[in-house]
XYZ file of C-alpha atoms in Angstrom:
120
model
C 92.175 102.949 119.323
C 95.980 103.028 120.793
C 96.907 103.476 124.482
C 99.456 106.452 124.725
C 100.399 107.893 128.341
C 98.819 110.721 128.258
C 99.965 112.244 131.635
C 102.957 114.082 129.857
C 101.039 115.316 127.229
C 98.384 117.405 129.457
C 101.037 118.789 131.349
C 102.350 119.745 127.724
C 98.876 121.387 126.627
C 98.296 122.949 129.994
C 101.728 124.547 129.446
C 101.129 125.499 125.918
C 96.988 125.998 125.115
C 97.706 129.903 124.682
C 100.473 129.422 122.867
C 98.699 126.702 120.217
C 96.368 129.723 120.050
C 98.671 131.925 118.563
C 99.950 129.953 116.590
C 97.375 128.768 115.125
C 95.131 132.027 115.290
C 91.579 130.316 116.054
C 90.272 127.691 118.233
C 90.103 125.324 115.076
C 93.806 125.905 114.664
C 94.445 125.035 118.187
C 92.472 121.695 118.457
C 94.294 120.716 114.178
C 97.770 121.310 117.010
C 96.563 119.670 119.981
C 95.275 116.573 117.815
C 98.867 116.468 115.810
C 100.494 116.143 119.933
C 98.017 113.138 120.571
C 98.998 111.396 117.167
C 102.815 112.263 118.291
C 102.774 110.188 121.313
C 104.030 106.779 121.724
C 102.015 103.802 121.974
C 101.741 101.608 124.869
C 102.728 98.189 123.621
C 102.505 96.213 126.831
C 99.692 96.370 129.333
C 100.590 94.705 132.336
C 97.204 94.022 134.512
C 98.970 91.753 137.270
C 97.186 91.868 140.881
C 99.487 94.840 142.987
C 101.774 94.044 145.526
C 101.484 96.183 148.883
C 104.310 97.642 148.075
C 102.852 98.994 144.515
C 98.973 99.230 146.250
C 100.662 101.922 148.294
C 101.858 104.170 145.363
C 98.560 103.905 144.033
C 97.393 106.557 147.180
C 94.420 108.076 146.175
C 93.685 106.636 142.670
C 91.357 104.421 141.235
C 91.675 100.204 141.370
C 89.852 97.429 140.520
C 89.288 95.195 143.600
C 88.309 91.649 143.574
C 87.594 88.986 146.491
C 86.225 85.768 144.483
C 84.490 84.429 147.914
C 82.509 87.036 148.462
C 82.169 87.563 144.820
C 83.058 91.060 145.065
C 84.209 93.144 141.770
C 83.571 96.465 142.107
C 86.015 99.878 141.319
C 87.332 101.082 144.516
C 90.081 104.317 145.834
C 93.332 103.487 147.028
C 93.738 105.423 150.251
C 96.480 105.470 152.923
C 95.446 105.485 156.141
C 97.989 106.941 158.516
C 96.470 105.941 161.730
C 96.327 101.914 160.575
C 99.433 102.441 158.832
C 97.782 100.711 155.861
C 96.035 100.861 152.772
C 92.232 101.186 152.697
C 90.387 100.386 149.296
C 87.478 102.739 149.776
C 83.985 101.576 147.918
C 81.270 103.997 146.164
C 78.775 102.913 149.085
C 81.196 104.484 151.777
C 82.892 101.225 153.082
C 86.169 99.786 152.521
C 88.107 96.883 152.590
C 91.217 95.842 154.597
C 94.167 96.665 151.771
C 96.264 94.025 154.507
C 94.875 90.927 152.788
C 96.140 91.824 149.242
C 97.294 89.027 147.396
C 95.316 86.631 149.989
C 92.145 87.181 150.091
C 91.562 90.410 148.093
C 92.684 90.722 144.838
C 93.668 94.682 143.630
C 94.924 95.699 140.225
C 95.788 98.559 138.153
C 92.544 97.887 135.146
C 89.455 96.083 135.516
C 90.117 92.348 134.760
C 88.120 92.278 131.322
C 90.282 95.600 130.365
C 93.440 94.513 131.251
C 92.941 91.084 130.213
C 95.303 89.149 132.516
């Protein structure tokens, strides 16, 4: 399987689902077009899977990241959330507590893919 970015392509099939419809006149016919606009996207060559900055932890508001902290032996999928009165990044975990996003690139370790994904 190939990576494509696939964030421009929903917006495109949001945009044009009844219109693939007509087109196409059936449901079949729609998902033959939609498939042709996955195969017509460009691969992603390059994954880069370095840990984030705070600078890039910040843009990641809200989404997904893969958190390490090798002394506590901590790996574990966490949300990216800013926290307005800290004036900080929290990483939020599943079990409802977080970690300090202030010791990035110290003591805690964030990035974009899980380590064995992104294959630093």
């Amino acid at each position: 399987m190939r990576l494509i970015d696939a964030e421009p392509l929903v917006k495109l099939l949001h945009s044009r689902c009844a219109q693939l419809s007509n087109d196409y006149g059936s449901l079949a016919g729609a998902v033959s077009g939609c498939l042709r606009l996955l195969q017509s996207q460009p691969t992603i060559s390059a994954l880069i899977n370095e840990p984030l900055t705070q600078e890039e932890l910040r843009k990641m508001d809200g989404k997904p990241v893969w958190v390490e902290i090798p002394e506590g032996r901590v790996a574990e999928w966490c949300i990216a959330k800013w926290d307005p009165l800290m004036g900080r990044i929290r990483l939020w975990r599943s079990d409802g507590g977080w970690f300090d996003g202030r010791n990035c690139e110290k003591s805690v370790f964030v990035y974009r893919l899980r380590l064995e994904d992104g294959k630093t």
